[in-house]
Amino acid sequence: MSGRNSLAAAHIGVGIGAFGLASVMGVMQALSLADVQFPERSERLYYISLTAHGVLMALVFTTFFIMGLGYALSQETLGRITGRRTAWFAFLLALVGTVMAAQTILRGQSTVLYTFYPPLQAHPLFYIGATLLVVGSWIWGGVMIASFRSWRRENPGVPVPLPIHGMLSTIIIWYLATTGLALEVVGMLIPWSLGLVDKVDPLLARTYFWWFGHPLVYFWLLPAYVLWYTVLPRVAGGKLFSDPLARMVFILFVVLSTPVGFHHQFADPGISASWKLAHTVTTYAILYPSFVTAFTVIASLEVAGRMKGARGLFNWIGRLPWGEPFFAASALAMLSFTFGGFGGAINAAYAMNSMVHNTAWIQGHFHVTLGTTVTLTFMGATYWMLPRIVGRELRFAGVARVQPYLWFLGVAIFSTSYHIAGLRGLPRRVYSGALTGEYGAEWHGLTRVAAVGAGVMFLSAFLFLLVVVATWVAGRRAEAPAFEFAAPLRPVTTVGVWDRFGLWTVIAVLLVAAAYAYPVIDLLSHARFGSKGFQPF
Ligand code: HEM
Ligand SMILES: [Cu+2]
């Protein structure tokens, strides 16, 4: 592989490879839940698979894809990647870490699910491998920042290109988030798994995990927003409705995405109700930048429809390029997000949360959000980007046109079923929907319907991989099309307050400290909650 976008191509290739492997596991899990017999079906295999699926999808696919996207955007908008050798070193580090962690999962030594809560204990190489993946991503962030600074020296007084504004925001969020993860993994789990300390405090570990776990959501989501703001209006034939609003949105995420973690810990004892309330307030605050995004992106699409001659109130929708794979994927991703956001607001409300906590509703929810809003956008972006980074024409373009619709249909069946089954009490993370005997009858039919949805998703995943692999190895070589970004209706010409990353980072750090310092100090003074390791198998 050579060429100016080979870094991007390598990262995206690894990400999509992880996605492909994990898709096979996903469909197997759905069959198991529906009690469809297949060879080797067992509880043990279920949890190994569930851990591998969660880690490969949520951590490996997303992180590699986002790193690759970042490099492509840096190359194409700043005209450089400063520190290519370092970037390749980081790639290898992340890859070695991933393989290290994955092999301990597949051997059955790290069945800790993707949340790795103690007292579940993994093999030390699982934690060390995950750490290497994160360290690799930190170096990626460093290379991106170095590229930006080098560009800034040559272009003083010019507003940072919007795609890079979004990526830099993503990187700041990632550094804030992974600080919590490092405290948990390096400070607690690695020494504990090596036997250097005898006990860990599960509640403290969970608190660190969710310090990481919610901003993780914005680490996934912001790159999708970058694509919606900067590429989608262009593909739709229109203009970005407002550039400053987009910058404000990215910065609001930098400021607000971390101090919200307790909304995942409503059911945990040992954290006071007032701290849970404080994190609930910030959680509802962070809905606001997503509402602004919905407004701005939809307004941009309306501009596109009107530029193509639409006059009526709604007929601009029909003028949009629904047969274009990137457009269709992103539009369906946004539609899913209206449902996902609705579910998220329910999860974030203390009383309603207790109704859905740890039920199948949760897997219904995150396959709509992460599994569709983010994933489908990345799939569409792959169709858009691949010819531009490997210099080959898209193969099976007709398949690429229907594949996003198929995914949307599959998830609609899959997630609706699990949402309802969850409301009827089906727990999350069980290997059989029939385990509870007669009571299980209330949801058993739903797990079967969900398995049909999983089959449709799997078919769609397969078609996606088919297009990607065929393009990569057998696409007709062609001049790589340029990366074209949407022009704003009114361009921003000066460096404004939303470009002051240093200032916003300081505010974000202060808010993280306000949200976590007291609860963490409180937990650290309760060493009696220590727990010995628990090996499930
Ligand atoms: C072919 C498509 C997919 C199918 C059929 C599928 C199916 C499933 C099933 C049945 C579960 C088990 C739920 C449980 O027992 O609690 C699950 C869990 C999960 N899935 Fe998927 N999934 C797919 C794609 C994705 C994608 C694209 C993502 C994210 C990018 C994703 C992320 C996750 C995560 C994070 C978990 C939770 C793991 C855990 O509980 O530790 N899945 N999936
Ligand atoms: Cu959250």
Coordinates of C-alpha atoms and ligand atoms in Angstrom, one line a residue:
M1 CA 0.0 0.0 0.0
S2 CA 1.4 3.4 -0.9
G3 CA 0.2 6.9 -1.6
R4 CA -0.7 9.8 0.5
N5 CA -3.7 8.1 2.1
S6 CA -2.1 4.8 3.0
L7 CA -2.3 5.5 6.7
A8 CA -6.0 6.1 6.4
A9 CA -6.5 3.0 4.3
A10 CA -4.7 0.8 6.7
H11 CA -6.7 2.0 9.7
I12 CA -10.0 1.7 8.0
G13 CA -9.1 -1.7 6.7
V14 CA -8.4 -3.0 10.2
G15 CA -11.6 -1.4 11.5
I16 CA -13.8 -3.0 8.9
G17 CA -12.1 -6.3 9.4
A18 CA -13.0 -6.2 13.1
F19 CA -16.5 -5.3 12.1
G20 CA -16.8 -8.3 9.8
L21 CA -15.6 -10.8 12.4
A22 CA -17.9 -9.3 15.1
S23 CA -20.9 -9.5 12.8
V24 CA -20.7 -13.2 12.6
M25 CA -20.7 -13.3 16.4
G26 CA -23.6 -11.0 16.6
V27 CA -25.9 -13.1 14.6
M28 CA -24.9 -16.2 16.5
Q29 CA -25.8 -14.4 19.8
A30 CA -29.2 -13.5 18.4
L31 CA -29.8 -17.1 17.4
S32 CA -28.8 -18.3 20.8
L33 CA -31.1 -15.9 22.6
A34 CA -33.9 -17.2 20.4
D35 CA -33.0 -20.8 21.4
V36 CA -32.3 -21.8 17.8
Q37 CA -30.0 -24.8 18.2
F38 CA -26.7 -24.7 16.3
P39 CA -23.5 -26.8 16.8
E40 CA -21.3 -25.7 19.8
R41 CA -24.1 -23.6 21.3
S42 CA -23.3 -23.2 25.0
E43 CA -23.3 -20.6 27.8
R44 CA -19.5 -20.5 27.7
L45 CA -19.4 -19.8 24.0
Y46 CA -22.1 -17.2 24.4
Y47 CA -20.2 -15.1 26.8
I48 CA -16.9 -15.5 25.0
S49 CA -18.7 -14.3 21.8
L50 CA -20.5 -11.5 23.6
T51 CA -17.2 -10.2 25.0
A52 CA -15.5 -10.4 21.6
H53 CA -18.4 -8.9 19.7
G54 CA -18.7 -5.9 22.2
V55 CA -14.9 -5.2 22.2
L56 CA -14.4 -5.6 18.5
M57 CA -17.4 -3.5 17.6
A58 CA -17.5 -0.8 20.2
L59 CA -13.7 -0.4 20.8
V60 CA -11.8 -1.8 17.8
F61 CA -14.0 -1.1 14.8
T62 CA -14.8 2.4 15.9
T63 CA -11.4 3.5 17.1
F64 CA -9.5 2.3 14.0
F65 CA -12.2 3.8 11.7
I66 CA -12.1 7.1 13.4
M67 CA -8.3 7.2 13.4
G68 CA -8.3 6.5 9.6
L69 CA -11.0 9.1 9.0
G70 CA -8.9 11.6 11.0
Y71 CA -5.8 11.0 8.9
A72 CA -7.7 11.3 5.6
L73 CA -9.3 14.6 6.7
S74 CA -5.9 15.9 7.9
Q75 CA -4.3 15.0 4.6
E76 CA -7.0 16.4 2.5
T77 CA -7.8 19.6 4.3
L78 CA -4.5 20.6 5.9
G79 CA -2.4 19.0 3.2
R80 CA -0.3 17.1 5.6
I81 CA 0.2 14.4 8.3
T82 CA 3.0 15.6 10.5
G83 CA 4.9 12.6 11.8
R84 CA 4.1 9.8 9.5
R85 CA 6.6 7.4 11.0
T86 CA 5.2 8.0 14.5
A87 CA 1.8 7.4 13.0
W88 CA 2.8 4.0 11.6
F89 CA 4.3 3.1 14.9
A90 CA 1.1 4.0 16.7
F91 CA -0.8 1.9 14.2
L92 CA 1.3 -1.2 14.9
L93 CA 1.1 -0.6 18.6
A94 CA -2.7 -0.4 18.5
L95 CA -2.8 -3.5 16.2
V96 CA -0.6 -5.6 18.4
G97 CA -2.6 -4.5 21.5
T98 CA -5.8 -5.5 19.7
V99 CA -4.5 -8.9 18.7
M100 CA -3.2 -9.5 22.2
A101 CA -6.5 -8.7 23.9
A102 CA -8.6 -10.5 21.3
Q103 CA -6.7 -13.8 21.6
T104 CA -7.2 -14.0 25.3
I105 CA -10.9 -13.5 24.7
L106 CA -11.1 -16.2 22.1
R107 CA -9.2 -18.6 24.4
G108 CA -11.8 -18.1 27.1
Q109 CA -9.4 -16.3 29.4
S110 CA -11.1 -12.9 29.4
T111 CA -14.8 -13.3 29.5
V112 CA -15.4 -9.9 31.1
L113 CA -17.8 -8.4 28.5
Y114 CA -17.0 -5.1 27.0
T115 CA -17.5 -3.3 30.3
F116 CA -14.9 -5.4 32.1
Y117 CA -16.3 -4.7 35.6
P118 CA -14.5 -6.4 38.5
P119 CA -14.9 -8.8 40.2
L120 CA -14.9 -10.4 36.7
Q121 CA -11.2 -10.7 36.0
A122 CA -9.5 -11.0 32.6
H123 CA -6.0 -12.3 31.7
P124 CA -3.4 -9.5 32.2
L125 CA -2.7 -9.5 28.5
F126 CA -6.3 -8.4 27.9
Y127 CA -5.9 -5.3 29.9
I128 CA -2.4 -4.7 28.6
G129 CA -3.5 -5.1 25.0
A130 CA -6.4 -2.7 25.6
T131 CA -4.0 -0.2 27.0
L132 CA -1.7 -0.5 24.0
L133 CA -4.7 0.1 21.7
V134 CA -5.5 3.3 23.7
V135 CA -1.9 4.4 23.8
G136 CA -1.8 4.0 20.0
S137 CA -4.9 6.2 19.8
W138 CA -3.2 8.8 22.0
I139 CA -0.3 9.0 19.6
W140 CA -2.8 9.3 16.8
G141 CA -4.3 12.3 18.6
G142 CA -0.8 13.8 19.0
V143 CA 0.0 13.4 15.3
M144 CA -3.3 15.1 14.4
I145 CA -2.6 18.0 16.8
A146 CA 1.0 18.3 15.4
S147 CA -0.4 18.4 11.9
F148 CA -2.8 21.2 12.9
R149 CA -0.1 23.2 14.6
S150 CA 2.2 22.9 11.6
W151 CA -0.7 24.2 9.4
R152 CA -1.5 27.0 11.8
R153 CA 2.1 28.3 11.7
E154 CA 1.7 28.6 7.9
N155 CA -1.8 30.0 8.1
P156 CA -2.1 32.4 11.0
G157 CA -5.5 34.1 11.4
V158 CA -7.4 31.6 9.2
P159 CA -10.2 29.7 10.8
V160 CA -9.4 26.0 11.2
P161 CA -11.2 24.0 8.5
L162 CA -14.5 22.7 9.9
P163 CA -13.7 18.9 9.5
I164 CA -10.5 19.4 11.5
H165 CA -12.4 21.5 14.1
G166 CA -14.6 18.5 14.6
M167 CA -11.8 16.0 14.7
L168 CA -9.8 18.1 17.2
S169 CA -12.8 18.3 19.4
T170 CA -13.2 14.5 19.2
I171 CA -9.5 14.2 20.2
I172 CA -9.9 16.4 23.3
I173 CA -12.9 14.4 24.3
W174 CA -11.0 11.2 23.8
Y175 CA -8.1 12.4 26.0
L176 CA -10.5 13.4 28.8
A177 CA -12.4 10.1 28.5
T178 CA -9.4 7.8 28.4
T179 CA -8.0 9.4 31.5
G180 CA -10.7 7.7 33.4
L181 CA -10.0 4.4 31.6
A182 CA -6.3 4.7 32.4
L183 CA -7.0 5.2 36.1
E184 CA -9.1 2.1 36.1
V185 CA -7.0 -0.2 33.9
V186 CA -3.5 0.9 34.8
G187 CA -4.2 1.9 38.3
M188 CA -6.4 -1.0 39.3
L189 CA -7.0 -3.8 36.9
I190 CA -3.5 -4.6 35.6
P191 CA -1.9 -4.8 39.1
W192 CA -4.9 -6.8 40.3
S193 CA -4.8 -9.3 37.4
L194 CA -1.0 -9.7 37.9
G195 CA -1.6 -10.6 41.5
L196 CA 0.3 -7.5 42.7
V197 CA -2.7 -6.3 44.8
D198 CA -5.2 -8.6 46.4
K199 CA -8.4 -6.7 46.2
V200 CA -10.1 -3.9 44.1
D201 CA -13.1 -1.8 44.8
P202 CA -15.8 -2.7 42.1
L203 CA -17.7 0.6 42.7
L204 CA -14.6 2.7 42.1
A205 CA -13.8 0.7 39.0
R206 CA -17.3 1.2 37.6
T207 CA -17.1 4.9 38.3
Y208 CA -13.8 5.2 36.4
F209 CA -15.3 3.0 33.7
W210 CA -18.3 5.4 33.2
W211 CA -16.1 8.5 33.4
F212 CA -14.7 6.9 30.2
G213 CA -17.9 5.2 28.9
H214 CA -20.2 8.1 28.2
P215 CA -17.7 10.5 26.5
L216 CA -16.8 7.3 24.5
V217 CA -20.3 7.8 22.9
Y218 CA -19.3 11.2 21.7
F219 CA -15.9 9.9 20.5
W220 CA -18.0 7.7 18.2
L221 CA -20.7 10.2 17.4
L222 CA -18.7 13.4 16.6
P223 CA -16.9 11.9 13.6
A224 CA -20.3 11.0 12.3
Y225 CA -21.4 14.6 12.9
V226 CA -18.3 15.9 11.1
L227 CA -19.4 13.9 8.1
W228 CA -23.0 15.1 8.3
Y229 CA -21.9 18.8 8.5
T230 CA -19.1 18.8 6.1
V231 CA -19.7 16.1 3.5
L232 CA -23.4 15.3 3.5
P233 CA -24.7 18.7 2.3
R234 CA -22.2 18.6 -0.6
V235 CA -23.3 15.0 -1.6
A236 CA -26.9 16.2 -1.4
G237 CA -26.0 19.1 -3.8
G238 CA -26.5 21.8 -1.2
K239 CA -24.7 24.0 1.3
L240 CA -24.0 23.9 5.0
F241 CA -26.7 26.0 6.7
S242 CA -24.4 27.5 9.4
D243 CA -20.7 27.1 10.0
P244 CA -20.6 28.8 13.4
L245 CA -23.4 26.7 14.8
A246 CA -21.4 23.6 13.8
R247 CA -18.4 24.9 15.7
M248 CA -20.5 25.7 18.7
V249 CA -21.9 22.2 18.7
F250 CA -18.4 20.6 18.7
I251 CA -17.3 22.8 21.5
L252 CA -20.4 22.1 23.6
F253 CA -19.5 18.4 23.3
V254 CA -16.0 19.1 24.5
V255 CA -17.3 20.8 27.5
L256 CA -20.3 18.6 28.4
S257 CA -19.5 15.1 27.4
T258 CA -17.6 13.8 30.4
P259 CA -19.4 15.0 33.6
V260 CA -22.4 12.7 33.0
G261 CA -21.2 9.2 33.8
F262 CA -23.4 8.6 36.8
H263 CA -26.4 8.2 34.5
H264 CA -25.0 4.7 33.9
Q265 CA -24.8 4.1 37.7
F266 CA -28.3 5.0 38.8
A267 CA -28.7 1.5 40.3
D268 CA -25.3 1.5 42.0
P269 CA -25.2 2.0 45.8
G270 CA -22.6 4.2 47.4
I271 CA -23.1 7.2 45.1
S272 CA -25.5 9.8 46.6
A273 CA -28.7 10.8 44.9
S274 CA -27.6 14.4 44.7
W275 CA -24.5 13.5 42.6
K276 CA -26.7 11.3 40.4
L277 CA -29.0 14.3 40.0
A278 CA -26.0 16.6 39.1
H279 CA -25.0 14.2 36.3
T280 CA -28.6 14.0 35.1
V281 CA -28.7 17.7 34.7
T282 CA -25.6 17.7 32.5
T283 CA -27.0 14.7 30.6
Y284 CA -30.1 16.7 29.6
A285 CA -27.9 19.7 28.8
I286 CA -25.9 17.6 26.3
L287 CA -29.1 16.8 24.3
Y288 CA -29.0 20.4 23.2
P289 CA -26.0 20.2 20.8
S290 CA -27.6 17.2 19.2
F291 CA -30.9 19.1 18.7
V292 CA -28.9 21.9 17.1
T293 CA -27.2 19.3 14.8
A294 CA -30.6 17.9 13.7
F295 CA -31.7 21.4 13.0
T296 CA -28.6 22.5 11.1
V297 CA -28.2 19.3 9.0
I298 CA -31.8 19.1 8.1
A299 CA -31.8 22.8 7.1
S300 CA -28.8 22.1 4.9
L301 CA -30.6 19.3 3.2
E302 CA -33.6 21.6 2.7
V303 CA -31.2 24.1 1.1
A304 CA -30.1 21.3 -1.2
G305 CA -33.6 20.4 -2.2
R306 CA -34.5 24.0 -2.9
M307 CA -31.3 24.6 -4.9
K308 CA -32.7 21.8 -7.1
G309 CA -35.9 23.7 -7.6
A310 CA -38.2 22.4 -4.9
R311 CA -40.9 25.0 -3.9
G312 CA -43.4 23.4 -1.6
L313 CA -43.2 22.8 2.2
F314 CA -41.9 19.3 2.1
N315 CA -41.2 18.3 -1.5
W316 CA -37.5 19.2 -1.1
I317 CA -37.3 15.8 0.6
G318 CA -38.1 14.0 -2.6
R319 CA -35.3 16.0 -4.5
L320 CA -32.6 14.5 -2.3
P321 CA -30.4 11.8 -3.7
W322 CA -31.9 8.7 -2.0
G323 CA -30.1 6.4 -4.4
E324 CA -26.7 7.7 -3.5
P325 CA -25.1 5.3 -0.9
F326 CA -23.5 7.8 1.4
F327 CA -26.6 10.0 1.4
A328 CA -29.0 7.2 2.0
A329 CA -26.8 5.7 4.8
S330 CA -26.5 9.1 6.6
A331 CA -30.1 10.0 6.2
L332 CA -31.2 6.7 7.6
A333 CA -28.6 7.0 10.4
M334 CA -30.1 10.4 11.3
L335 CA -33.6 8.9 11.3
S336 CA -32.5 6.2 13.6
F337 CA -31.1 8.8 15.9
T338 CA -34.4 10.4 16.4
F339 CA -35.6 7.1 17.9
G340 CA -32.3 6.5 19.6
G341 CA -32.4 9.9 21.2
F342 CA -35.9 9.4 22.4
G343 CA -34.8 6.1 24.1
G344 CA -31.8 7.8 25.5
A345 CA -33.9 10.4 27.2
I346 CA -35.8 7.6 28.8
N347 CA -32.6 5.9 30.0
A348 CA -31.4 9.2 31.5
A349 CA -34.5 9.6 33.7
Y350 CA -34.0 8.1 37.0
A351 CA -37.4 6.5 37.5
M352 CA -37.8 5.2 34.0
N353 CA -34.2 4.0 34.0
S354 CA -35.1 1.5 36.8
M355 CA -37.7 0.0 34.5
V356 CA -35.2 -0.7 31.6
H357 CA -31.9 -1.1 33.5
N358 CA -30.0 -4.2 32.5
T359 CA -32.9 -5.4 30.3
A360 CA -32.9 -6.3 26.6
W361 CA -34.1 -2.7 26.1
I362 CA -30.4 -1.7 26.4
Q363 CA -29.2 -3.8 23.6
G364 CA -32.2 -2.6 21.6
H365 CA -31.1 1.0 22.3
F366 CA -27.4 0.8 21.5
H367 CA -27.9 -1.0 18.3
V368 CA -30.1 1.9 17.1
T369 CA -27.5 4.5 18.3
L370 CA -24.0 3.2 18.0
G371 CA -25.0 0.2 15.9
T372 CA -26.8 2.3 13.4
T373 CA -26.4 6.0 13.7
V374 CA -22.7 5.7 13.9
T375 CA -22.1 2.5 12.1
L376 CA -24.4 3.2 9.1
T377 CA -22.8 6.7 8.7
F378 CA -19.3 5.0 8.7
M379 CA -20.5 2.5 6.1
G380 CA -21.8 5.3 3.9
A381 CA -18.6 7.2 4.5
T382 CA -16.6 4.1 3.4
Y383 CA -18.4 4.1 0.0
W384 CA -17.6 7.8 -0.4
M385 CA -14.0 7.6 0.9
L386 CA -12.7 4.3 -0.4
P387 CA -12.4 5.3 -4.1
R388 CA -10.7 8.5 -2.9
I389 CA -8.1 6.8 -0.7
V390 CA -7.3 3.7 -2.7
G391 CA -7.8 5.1 -6.2
R392 CA -10.3 2.5 -7.4
E393 CA -13.9 2.7 -8.6
L394 CA -16.5 1.3 -6.3
R395 CA -17.5 -2.3 -7.3
F396 CA -21.1 -3.4 -7.1
A397 CA -22.4 0.1 -6.8
G398 CA -26.0 -1.3 -7.1
V399 CA -25.4 -3.4 -3.9
A400 CA -24.0 -0.3 -2.2
R401 CA -27.3 1.5 -3.0
V402 CA -29.6 -1.1 -1.3
Q403 CA -27.3 -2.1 1.6
P404 CA -28.0 0.9 3.9
Y405 CA -31.8 0.3 3.5
L406 CA -31.3 -3.4 4.4
W407 CA -29.4 -2.5 7.5
F408 CA -32.1 0.0 8.6
L409 CA -34.8 -2.6 8.1
G410 CA -32.8 -5.3 10.0
V411 CA -32.2 -3.0 13.0
A412 CA -35.8 -1.8 13.0
I413 CA -36.9 -5.5 13.5
F414 CA -34.1 -6.4 15.8
S415 CA -34.2 -3.4 18.1
T416 CA -37.9 -2.9 18.3
S417 CA -38.2 -6.5 19.5
Y418 CA -35.6 -6.2 22.1
H419 CA -37.0 -2.8 23.3
I420 CA -40.4 -4.5 23.9
A421 CA -38.9 -7.7 25.3
G422 CA -36.9 -5.5 27.7
L423 CA -40.0 -3.7 28.9
R424 CA -41.5 -7.2 29.6
G425 CA -38.5 -8.0 31.7
L426 CA -36.1 -10.0 29.5
P427 CA -32.7 -9.4 31.1
R428 CA -29.7 -8.2 29.0
R429 CA -26.8 -10.6 28.5
V430 CA -28.6 -14.0 28.9
Y431 CA -27.8 -16.8 26.5
S432 CA -31.3 -18.2 26.2
G433 CA -34.6 -16.3 26.1
A434 CA -36.3 -19.5 27.5
L435 CA -34.3 -19.8 30.7
T436 CA -37.0 -18.6 33.0
G437 CA -39.6 -21.2 31.9
E438 CA -43.2 -20.1 31.7
Y439 CA -42.6 -16.5 32.4
G440 CA -40.2 -16.4 29.5
A441 CA -43.1 -17.1 27.1
E442 CA -43.9 -13.4 27.3
W443 CA -40.8 -12.5 25.4
H444 CA -39.8 -15.7 23.6
G445 CA -41.6 -14.9 20.4
L446 CA -39.9 -11.5 20.4
T447 CA -36.4 -13.0 20.6
R448 CA -37.3 -15.0 17.5
V449 CA -38.4 -11.9 15.7
A450 CA -35.2 -10.2 16.8
A451 CA -33.2 -13.1 15.3
V452 CA -34.9 -12.5 12.0
G453 CA -33.8 -8.9 12.2
A454 CA -30.2 -10.1 13.1
G455 CA -30.3 -12.2 10.0
V456 CA -31.2 -9.2 7.8
M457 CA -28.4 -7.1 9.5
F458 CA -26.0 -9.9 8.9
L459 CA -26.9 -10.0 5.2
S460 CA -26.4 -6.3 5.0
A461 CA -23.0 -6.5 6.8
F462 CA -22.0 -9.2 4.3
L463 CA -23.0 -7.1 1.3
F464 CA -21.1 -4.1 2.8
L465 CA -17.9 -6.3 3.1
L466 CA -18.4 -7.6 -0.4
V467 CA -18.4 -4.1 -1.9
V468 CA -15.4 -3.0 0.2
V469 CA -13.3 -6.1 -0.5
A470 CA -14.2 -6.2 -4.2
T471 CA -13.4 -2.5 -4.6
W472 CA -10.1 -2.8 -2.8
V473 CA -8.8 -5.8 -4.7
A474 CA -10.6 -5.7 -8.0
G475 CA -12.0 -2.2 -8.5
R476 CA -11.0 -0.5 -11.7
R477 CA -8.0 1.7 -11.1
A478 CA -9.0 5.3 -11.6
E479 CA -7.9 8.8 -10.8
A480 CA -8.9 9.2 -7.1
P481 CA -11.7 11.9 -7.0
A482 CA -11.0 14.9 -4.8
F483 CA -12.4 15.1 -1.3
E484 CA -15.0 17.8 -1.7
F485 CA -16.6 19.5 1.4
A486 CA -19.8 21.5 1.7
A487 CA -19.4 25.3 1.4
P488 CA -21.3 27.1 4.1
L489 CA -24.1 29.5 3.1
R490 CA -22.0 32.3 4.8
P491 CA -18.3 31.5 5.2
V492 CA -16.5 32.2 8.5
T493 CA -13.5 34.4 7.8
T494 CA -11.9 35.1 11.2
V495 CA -10.7 32.9 14.1
G496 CA -13.6 33.2 16.6
V497 CA -14.2 32.1 20.1
W498 CA -15.2 28.5 19.0
D499 CA -11.7 28.0 17.7
R500 CA -10.1 28.6 21.0
F501 CA -9.4 25.0 21.9
G502 CA -7.1 25.7 24.8
L503 CA -9.7 27.8 26.6
W504 CA -12.4 25.2 26.1
T505 CA -10.2 22.3 27.2
V506 CA -9.5 24.2 30.5
I507 CA -13.2 24.6 31.1
A508 CA -13.8 21.0 30.3
V509 CA -11.1 19.8 32.7
L510 CA -12.6 22.0 35.5
L511 CA -16.0 20.5 34.9
V512 CA -14.6 17.0 35.0
A513 CA -13.0 17.8 38.3
A514 CA -16.2 19.3 39.6
A515 CA -18.1 16.2 38.6
Y516 CA -15.7 13.5 39.8
A517 CA -13.3 14.9 42.5
Y518 CA -15.6 14.6 45.4
P519 CA -17.2 11.2 44.6
V520 CA -13.9 9.6 43.7
I521 CA -12.2 10.9 46.9
D522 CA -15.2 9.6 48.9
L523 CA -14.9 6.2 47.2
L524 CA -11.2 6.0 47.8
S525 CA -11.8 6.5 51.5
H526 CA -13.9 3.3 51.6
A527 CA -11.3 0.6 51.0
R528 CA -13.5 -1.9 52.9
F529 CA -15.5 -2.5 49.7
G530 CA -12.6 -4.4 48.2
S531 CA -13.3 -7.6 46.2
K532 CA -11.3 -10.6 45.3
G533 CA -11.2 -11.7 41.7
F534 CA -14.0 -13.8 40.3
Q535 CA -13.3 -16.3 37.5
P536 CA -16.6 -17.3 35.7
F537 CA -15.1 -20.3 34.0
Ligands
HEM1 C1 -24.7 -8.1 12.3 C2 -25.0 -7.1 13.1 C3 -25.2 -7.3 14.6 C4 -25.9 -8.2 15.3 C5 -26.7 -9.4 14.7 C6 -25.8 -7.9 16.7 C7 -26.3 -8.7 17.7 C8 -26.0 -8.5 19.1 C9 -26.6 -9.3 20.1 C10 -27.6 -10.4 19.9 C11 -26.1 -8.9 21.3 C12 -26.3 -9.5 22.7 C13 -27.1 -8.8 23.6 C14 -27.0 -9.4 25.0 O1 -27.1 -10.7 25.2 O2 -27.0 -8.6 26.0 C15 -25.2 -7.8 21.0 C16 -24.4 -7.1 21.9 C17 -23.6 -6.0 21.6 N1 -23.5 -5.4 20.4 FE1 -24.2 -6.1 18.6 N2 -25.0 -6.8 16.8 C18 -24.6 -6.4 15.6 C19 -23.9 -5.3 15.3 C20 -23.3 -4.4 16.2 C21 -22.6 -3.2 15.9 C22 -22.4 -2.6 14.5 C23 -22.2 -2.7 17.1 C24 -21.4 -1.4 17.4 C25 -20.6 -0.8 16.5 C26 -22.6 -3.6 18.1 C27 -22.3 -3.4 19.5 C28 -22.6 -4.3 20.5 C29 -22.2 -4.2 21.9 C30 -21.4 -3.0 22.5 C31 -22.8 -5.2 22.6 C32 -22.8 -5.5 24.1 C33 -21.7 -6.4 24.5 C34 -21.8 -6.6 26.0 O3 -22.9 -6.8 26.6 O4 -20.8 -6.7 26.7 N3 -23.3 -4.6 17.6 N4 -25.2 -7.6 19.6
CU2 CU -24.2 7.5 28.7

